[in-house]
PDB file of C-alpha atoms in Angstrom:
ATOM      1  CA  MET A   1     -12.715 -30.959   3.656  1.00  0.00           C
ATOM      2  CA  SER A   2     -15.990 -29.837   1.714  1.00  0.00           C
ATOM      3  CA  ALA A   3     -17.227 -26.340   2.040  1.00  0.00           C
ATOM      4  CA  SER A   4     -20.405 -27.490   3.707  1.00  0.00           C
ATOM      5  CA  SER A   5     -18.527 -29.434   6.512  1.00  0.00           C
ATOM      6  CA  HIS A   6     -16.311 -26.440   6.917  1.00  0.00           C
ATOM      7  CA  ASP A   7     -19.364 -24.183   7.469  1.00  0.00           C
ATOM      8  CA  ARG A   8     -20.822 -26.583  10.033  1.00  0.00           C
ATOM      9  CA  GLN A   9     -17.526 -26.654  12.007  1.00  0.00           C
ATOM     10  CA  ASP A  10     -16.897 -22.903  11.840  1.00  0.00           C
ATOM     11  CA  PRO A  11     -20.154 -20.995  12.503  1.00  0.00           C
ATOM     12  CA  ALA A  12     -20.256 -17.347  11.900  1.00  0.00           C
ATOM     13  CA  PRO A  13     -19.148 -15.284  14.986  1.00  0.00           C
ATOM     14  CA  THR A  14     -21.695 -13.192  16.973  1.00  0.00           C
ATOM     15  CA  PRO A  15     -21.419  -9.442  17.086  1.00  0.00           C
ATOM     16  CA  ASP A  16     -20.162  -9.685  20.773  1.00  0.00           C
ATOM     17  CA  ALA A  17     -17.428 -12.140  19.717  1.00  0.00           C
ATOM     18  CA  LEU A  18     -16.317  -9.885  17.057  1.00  0.00           C
ATOM     19  CA  LEU A  19     -16.188  -6.937  19.332  1.00  0.00           C
ATOM     20  CA  ALA A  20     -14.237  -8.930  21.918  1.00  0.00           C
ATOM     21  CA  ALA A  21     -11.738 -10.080  19.189  1.00  0.00           C
ATOM     22  CA  ILE A  22     -11.170  -6.381  18.046  1.00  0.00           C
ATOM     23  CA  GLU A  23     -10.480  -5.339  21.654  1.00  0.00           C
ATOM     24  CA  GLN A  24      -8.054  -8.150  22.134  1.00  0.00           C
ATOM     25  CA  ASP A  25      -6.221  -7.296  18.915  1.00  0.00           C
ATOM     26  CA  ALA A  26      -5.835  -3.614  19.777  1.00  0.00           C
ATOM     27  CA  THR A  27      -3.017  -4.149  22.258  1.00  0.00           C
ATOM     28  CA  ARG A  28       0.751  -3.832  22.257  1.00  0.00           C
ATOM     29  CA  GLU A  29       1.155  -7.586  22.806  1.00  0.00           C
ATOM     30  CA  ALA A  30      -0.944  -8.273  19.744  1.00  0.00           C
ATOM     31  CA  GLY A  31       1.187  -6.117  17.582  1.00  0.00           C
ATOM     32  CA  LEU A  32       4.579  -7.067  18.682  1.00  0.00           C
ATOM     33  CA  PRO A  33       4.662 -10.463  16.746  1.00  0.00           C
ATOM     34  CA  PHE A  34       4.084  -8.603  13.448  1.00  0.00           C
ATOM     35  CA  VAL A  35       6.810  -6.214  14.166  1.00  0.00           C
ATOM     36  CA  ASP A  36       9.198  -8.938  15.051  1.00  0.00           C
ATOM     37  CA  LEU A  37       8.319 -10.774  11.777  1.00  0.00           C
ATOM     38  CA  VAL A  38       9.217  -7.611   9.815  1.00  0.00           C
ATOM     39  CA  ALA A  39      12.425  -7.047  11.765  1.00  0.00           C
ATOM     40  CA  ARG A  40      13.525 -10.631  11.028  1.00  0.00           C
ATOM     41  CA  TYR A  41      12.735 -10.220   7.415  1.00  0.00           C
ATOM     42  CA  PHE A  42      14.918  -7.093   7.375  1.00  0.00           C
ATOM     43  CA  ALA A  43      17.755  -8.770   9.178  1.00  0.00           C
ATOM     44  CA  GLU A  44      17.691 -12.040   7.194  1.00  0.00           C
ATOM     45  CA  THR A  45      17.287 -10.381   3.798  1.00  0.00           C
ATOM     46  CA  ARG A  46      19.932  -7.828   4.324  1.00  0.00           C
ATOM     47  CA  ALA A  47      22.323 -10.602   5.376  1.00  0.00           C
ATOM     48  CA  GLY A  48      21.772 -12.224   1.965  1.00  0.00           C
ATOM     49  CA  GLU A  49      19.922 -15.184   3.344  1.00  0.00           C
ATOM     50  CA  GLY A  50      17.488 -17.022   0.923  1.00  0.00           C
ATOM     51  CA  ARG A  51      16.766 -16.413  -2.757  1.00  0.00           C
ATOM     52  CA  VAL A  52      15.742 -13.036  -4.295  1.00  0.00           C
ATOM     53  CA  SER A  53      12.770 -14.612  -5.939  1.00  0.00           C
ATOM     54  CA  PRO A  54      10.838 -17.747  -4.964  1.00  0.00           C
ATOM     55  CA  PRO A  55      11.409 -20.942  -7.023  1.00  0.00           C
ATOM     56  CA  LEU A  56       7.798 -22.033  -7.053  1.00  0.00           C
ATOM     57  CA  ASP A  57       5.796 -21.575 -10.193  1.00  0.00           C
ATOM     58  CA  PRO A  58       2.532 -19.580 -10.127  1.00  0.00           C
ATOM     59  CA  VAL A  59       0.288 -22.658 -10.087  1.00  0.00           C
ATOM     60  CA  ALA A  60       2.059 -24.136  -7.071  1.00  0.00           C
ATOM     61  CA  MET A  61       1.940 -20.754  -5.291  1.00  0.00           C
ATOM     62  CA  ALA A  62      -1.825 -20.317  -5.911  1.00  0.00           C
ATOM     63  CA  ALA A  63      -2.411 -23.874  -4.580  1.00  0.00           C
ATOM     64  CA  ARG A  64      -0.946 -22.936  -1.342  1.00  0.00           C
ATOM     65  CA  PHE A  65      -3.890 -20.379  -0.655  1.00  0.00           C
ATOM     66  CA  ARG A  66      -6.729 -22.448  -2.268  1.00  0.00           C
ATOM     67  CA  GLU A  67      -9.129 -23.192   0.593  1.00  0.00           C
ATOM     68  CA  PRO A  68     -12.669 -22.509   1.570  1.00  0.00           C
ATOM     69  CA  LEU A  69     -13.733 -19.180   2.838  1.00  0.00           C
ATOM     70  CA  PRO A  70     -13.266 -19.094   6.625  1.00  0.00           C
ATOM     71  CA  ARG A  71     -16.266 -18.386   8.703  1.00  0.00           C
ATOM     72  CA  SER A  72     -14.400 -17.422  11.862  1.00  0.00           C
ATOM     73  CA  GLY A  73     -11.126 -15.815  12.866  1.00  0.00           C
ATOM     74  CA  GLN A  74      -7.882 -17.441  13.953  1.00  0.00           C
ATOM     75  CA  PRO A  75      -5.635 -16.656  16.850  1.00  0.00           C
ATOM     76  CA  LEU A  76      -3.098 -13.939  15.998  1.00  0.00           C
ATOM     77  CA  GLU A  77      -0.316 -16.448  16.685  1.00  0.00           C
ATOM     78  CA  GLN A  78      -1.562 -18.687  13.883  1.00  0.00           C
ATOM     79  CA  VAL A  79      -1.932 -15.700  11.534  1.00  0.00           C
ATOM     80  CA  VAL A  80       1.703 -14.664  12.150  1.00  0.00           C
ATOM     81  CA  GLU A  81       2.918 -18.108  11.724  1.00  0.00           C
ATOM     82  CA  ARG A  82       1.101 -18.447   8.376  1.00  0.00           C
ATOM     83  CA  LEU A  83       2.310 -15.033   7.213  1.00  0.00           C
ATOM     84  CA  ALA A  84       5.875 -16.101   7.915  1.00  0.00           C
ATOM     85  CA  ARG A  85       5.580 -19.533   6.302  1.00  0.00           C
ATOM     86  CA  ASP A  86       3.305 -18.904   3.293  1.00  0.00           C
ATOM     87  CA  VAL A  87       3.796 -15.274   2.480  1.00  0.00           C
ATOM     88  CA  VAL A  88       7.136 -13.804   3.788  1.00  0.00           C
ATOM     89  CA  ALA A  89       9.229 -16.821   3.159  1.00  0.00           C
ATOM     90  CA  ASP A  90       8.475 -16.836  -0.591  1.00  0.00           C
ATOM     91  CA  ALA A  91       8.137 -13.100  -1.271  1.00  0.00           C
ATOM     92  CA  ASN A  92      10.553 -11.177  -3.484  1.00  0.00           C
ATOM     93  CA  ARG A  93      13.404 -10.123  -1.231  1.00  0.00           C
ATOM     94  CA  LEU A  94      13.826  -6.461  -2.097  1.00  0.00           C
ATOM     95  CA  PHE A  95      16.447  -5.906   0.658  1.00  0.00           C
ATOM     96  CA  HIS A  96      18.632  -8.748  -0.651  1.00  0.00           C
ATOM     97  CA  PRO A  97      22.170  -7.700  -1.769  1.00  0.00           C
ATOM     98  CA  MET A  98      21.605  -9.523  -5.103  1.00  0.00           C
ATOM     99  CA  TYR A  99      18.316  -7.662  -5.814  1.00  0.00           C
ATOM    100  CA  VAL A 100      18.880  -5.226  -8.829  1.00  0.00           C
ATOM    101  CA  GLY A 101      15.840  -2.942  -8.167  1.00  0.00           C
ATOM    102  CA  HIS A 102      13.808  -3.992 -11.031  1.00  0.00           C
ATOM    103  CA  GLN A 103      10.640  -1.689 -11.147  1.00  0.00           C
ATOM    104  CA  VAL A 104      10.151  -1.758  -7.294  1.00  0.00           C
ATOM    105  CA  SER A 105      12.656  -0.495  -4.847  1.00  0.00           C
ATOM    106  CA  ALA A 106      13.125  -1.614  -1.203  1.00  0.00           C
ATOM    107  CA  PRO A 107      11.288   0.630   1.207  1.00  0.00           C
ATOM    108  CA  LEU A 108      13.242   2.424   3.884  1.00  0.00           C
ATOM    109  CA  PRO A 109      12.684   0.653   7.330  1.00  0.00           C
ATOM    110  CA  VAL A 110      11.633   3.979   8.815  1.00  0.00           C
ATOM    111  CA  ALA A 111       8.937   4.254   6.138  1.00  0.00           C
ATOM    112  CA  VAL A 112       7.572   0.861   7.059  1.00  0.00           C
ATOM    113  CA  TRP A 113       7.237   1.765  10.735  1.00  0.00           C
ATOM    114  CA  THR A 114       5.611   5.070   9.764  1.00  0.00           C
ATOM    115  CA  ASP A 115       3.206   3.253   7.450  1.00  0.00           C
ATOM    116  CA  LEU A 116       2.094   1.282  10.720  1.00  0.00           C
ATOM    117  CA  VAL A 117       1.025   4.549  12.207  1.00  0.00           C
ATOM    118  CA  ILE A 118      -0.563   5.974   9.017  1.00  0.00           C
ATOM    119  CA  SER A 119      -2.537   2.731   8.656  1.00  0.00           C
ATOM    120  CA  ALA A 120      -3.764   2.853  12.268  1.00  0.00           C
ATOM    121  CA  LEU A 121      -4.931   6.495  11.808  1.00  0.00           C
ATOM    122  CA  ASN A 122      -6.587   5.788   8.377  1.00  0.00           C
ATOM    123  CA  GLN A 123      -7.200   9.449   7.545  1.00  0.00           C
ATOM    124  CA  SER A 124      -8.702  10.532   4.334  1.00  0.00           C
ATOM    125  CA  VAL A 125      -6.697  13.547   2.945  1.00  0.00           C
ATOM    126  CA  ALA A 126      -9.270  14.202   0.315  1.00  0.00           C
ATOM    127  CA  VAL A 127     -10.881  16.777   2.669  1.00  0.00           C
ATOM    128  CA  SER A 128      -9.316  18.482   5.662  1.00  0.00           C
ATOM    129  CA  GLU A 129     -12.162  17.691   8.102  1.00  0.00           C
ATOM    130  CA  MET A 130     -11.291  13.929   7.669  1.00  0.00           C
ATOM    131  CA  SER A 131      -7.620  14.512   8.071  1.00  0.00           C
ATOM    132  CA  PRO A 132      -6.846  17.774  10.063  1.00  0.00           C
ATOM    133  CA  THR A 133      -3.230  16.930  10.706  1.00  0.00           C
ATOM    134  CA  LEU A 134      -2.173  14.906   7.649  1.00  0.00           C
ATOM    135  CA  THR A 135      -3.706  17.486   5.283  1.00  0.00           C
ATOM    136  CA  ALA A 136      -1.465  20.166   6.894  1.00  0.00           C
ATOM    137  CA  VAL A 137       1.475  17.765   6.545  1.00  0.00           C
ATOM    138  CA  GLU A 138       0.720  17.200   2.829  1.00  0.00           C
ATOM    139  CA  GLN A 139       0.541  20.907   2.182  1.00  0.00           C
ATOM    140  CA  THR A 140       4.003  21.371   3.852  1.00  0.00           C
ATOM    141  CA  VAL A 141       5.485  18.444   1.821  1.00  0.00           C
ATOM    142  CA  VAL A 142       4.168  19.832  -1.397  1.00  0.00           C
ATOM    143  CA  ARG A 143       5.686  23.235  -0.506  1.00  0.00           C
ATOM    144  CA  TRP A 144       9.070  21.491   0.148  1.00  0.00           C
ATOM    145  CA  MET A 145       8.913  19.835  -3.225  1.00  0.00           C
ATOM    146  CA  ALA A 146       8.034  23.062  -4.974  1.00  0.00           C
ATOM    147  CA  ASP A 147      10.957  24.808  -3.268  1.00  0.00           C
ATOM    148  CA  LEU A 148      13.333  21.946  -4.449  1.00  0.00           C
ATOM    149  CA  VAL A 149      12.626  22.479  -8.028  1.00  0.00           C
ATOM    150  CA  GLY A 150      12.587  26.335  -7.715  1.00  0.00           C
ATOM    151  CA  PHE A 151       8.894  27.071  -8.079  1.00  0.00           C
ATOM    152  CA  GLY A 152       7.520  30.320  -6.611  1.00  0.00           C
ATOM    153  CA  PRO A 153       5.268  30.803  -3.589  1.00  0.00           C
ATOM    154  CA  ARG A 154       2.136  30.479  -5.764  1.00  0.00           C
ATOM    155  CA  ALA A 155       3.000  26.828  -6.734  1.00  0.00           C
ATOM    156  CA  GLY A 156       0.764  24.045  -5.379  1.00  0.00           C
ATOM    157  CA  GLY A 157       0.138  20.407  -5.902  1.00  0.00           C
ATOM    158  CA  THR A 158      -0.997  17.191  -4.322  1.00  0.00           C
ATOM    159  CA  LEU A 159       0.533  13.968  -3.388  1.00  0.00           C
ATOM    160  CA  THR A 160      -0.355  10.921  -5.457  1.00  0.00           C
ATOM    161  CA  SER A 161      -0.017   7.096  -5.020  1.00  0.00           C
ATOM    162  CA  GLY A 162       2.460   6.735  -7.884  1.00  0.00           C
ATOM    163  CA  GLY A 163       3.851   7.860 -11.160  1.00  0.00           C
ATOM    164  CA  THR A 164       0.768   6.917 -13.353  1.00  0.00           C
ATOM    165  CA  GLU A 165      -1.693   8.893 -11.230  1.00  0.00           C
ATOM    166  CA  ALA A 166       0.829  11.704 -10.991  1.00  0.00           C
ATOM    167  CA  THR A 167       1.126  11.909 -14.854  1.00  0.00           C
ATOM    168  CA  PHE A 168      -2.670  11.758 -15.272  1.00  0.00           C
ATOM    169  CA  ALA A 169      -3.159  14.502 -12.673  1.00  0.00           C
ATOM    170  CA  SER A 170      -0.542  16.637 -14.433  1.00  0.00           C
ATOM    171  CA  LEU A 171      -2.227  16.179 -17.838  1.00  0.00           C
ATOM    172  CA  LEU A 172      -5.569  17.164 -16.287  1.00  0.00           C
ATOM    173  CA  ALA A 173      -3.983  20.322 -14.797  1.00  0.00           C
ATOM    174  CA  ALA A 174      -2.395  21.186 -18.117  1.00  0.00           C
ATOM    175  CA  ARG A 175      -5.550  20.711 -19.946  1.00  0.00           C
ATOM    176  CA  SER A 176      -7.470  22.966 -17.507  1.00  0.00           C
ATOM    177  CA  ARG A 177      -4.699  25.723 -17.846  1.00  0.00           C
ATOM    178  CA  ALA A 178      -4.950  25.479 -21.752  1.00  0.00           C
ATOM    179  CA  ILE A 179      -8.735  25.181 -21.896  1.00  0.00           C
ATOM    180  CA  PRO A 180     -10.211  26.932 -18.823  1.00  0.00           C
ATOM    181  CA  ASN A 181     -13.844  25.913 -19.497  1.00  0.00           C
ATOM    182  CA  VAL A 182     -13.076  22.285 -20.304  1.00  0.00           C
ATOM    183  CA  TRP A 183     -15.011  20.872 -17.276  1.00  0.00           C
ATOM    184  CA  THR A 184     -18.239  22.458 -18.424  1.00  0.00           C
ATOM    185  CA  ALA A 185     -17.921  22.760 -22.258  1.00  0.00           C
ATOM    186  CA  GLY A 186     -15.872  19.558 -22.870  1.00  0.00           C
ATOM    187  CA  VAL A 187     -13.294  19.149 -25.599  1.00  0.00           C
ATOM    188  CA  GLY A 188     -15.465  18.244 -28.498  1.00  0.00           C
ATOM    189  CA  ALA A 189     -15.803  21.745 -30.012  1.00  0.00           C
ATOM    190  CA  ASP A 190     -12.014  22.368 -29.931  1.00  0.00           C
ATOM    191  CA  PRO A 191     -10.029  19.201 -29.485  1.00  0.00           C
ATOM    192  CA  PRO A 192      -6.661  19.867 -27.892  1.00  0.00           C
ATOM    193  CA  VAL A 193      -3.396  18.525 -29.478  1.00  0.00           C
ATOM    194  CA  ILE A 194      -0.510  17.193 -27.491  1.00  0.00           C
ATOM    195  CA  VAL A 195       2.847  17.736 -29.150  1.00  0.00           C
ATOM    196  CA  CYS A 196       5.872  15.543 -28.088  1.00  0.00           C
ATOM    197  CA  GLY A 197       9.109  14.255 -29.461  1.00  0.00           C
ATOM    198  CA  GLU A 198       9.372  11.116 -31.556  1.00  0.00           C
ATOM    199  CA  HIS A 199      11.081   9.244 -28.678  1.00  0.00           C
ATOM    200  CA  ALA A 200       8.553  10.281 -25.983  1.00  0.00           C
TER     201      ALA A 200
END
């Protein structure tokens, strides 16, 4: 099917239709099929069903999703069916007994369910006014981490999305400690030097 004929058959939805679809999606009945899909993935993968990695090559995998841009939505039942068939079925199975934990670990199931709540809230912890509860949670978690490593009551920090961002933030903090006026004066006048071991 050409893109032009696809556009004629699927006209852009009206604002009223979009609002109606959002209202219909924001129900328990709409969310349960997604929860069931994840629960089945947990059960089947932990039982050792299927391969750890898909047998398809990247070209074949890309061809599965090569299609014109949709101009209208699909029923959630079709969305879940396609997720199960084209995404979940050939995803890397991190819960599989034969998975060796290469780079990415399997998430705890409770973390998956909690992430559902976090995604629904969609708070921004950059400023407390946009995340009044989760900013307080972050401060408490940072305090716990500081206590675990034996830091004193003046220790602080922030949560990051991963190791790369954490390392970068740590280097910025160390630079600011060593060169207090670095944000205004820059580093050109007195370039800092990082000393590390030969195997670092």
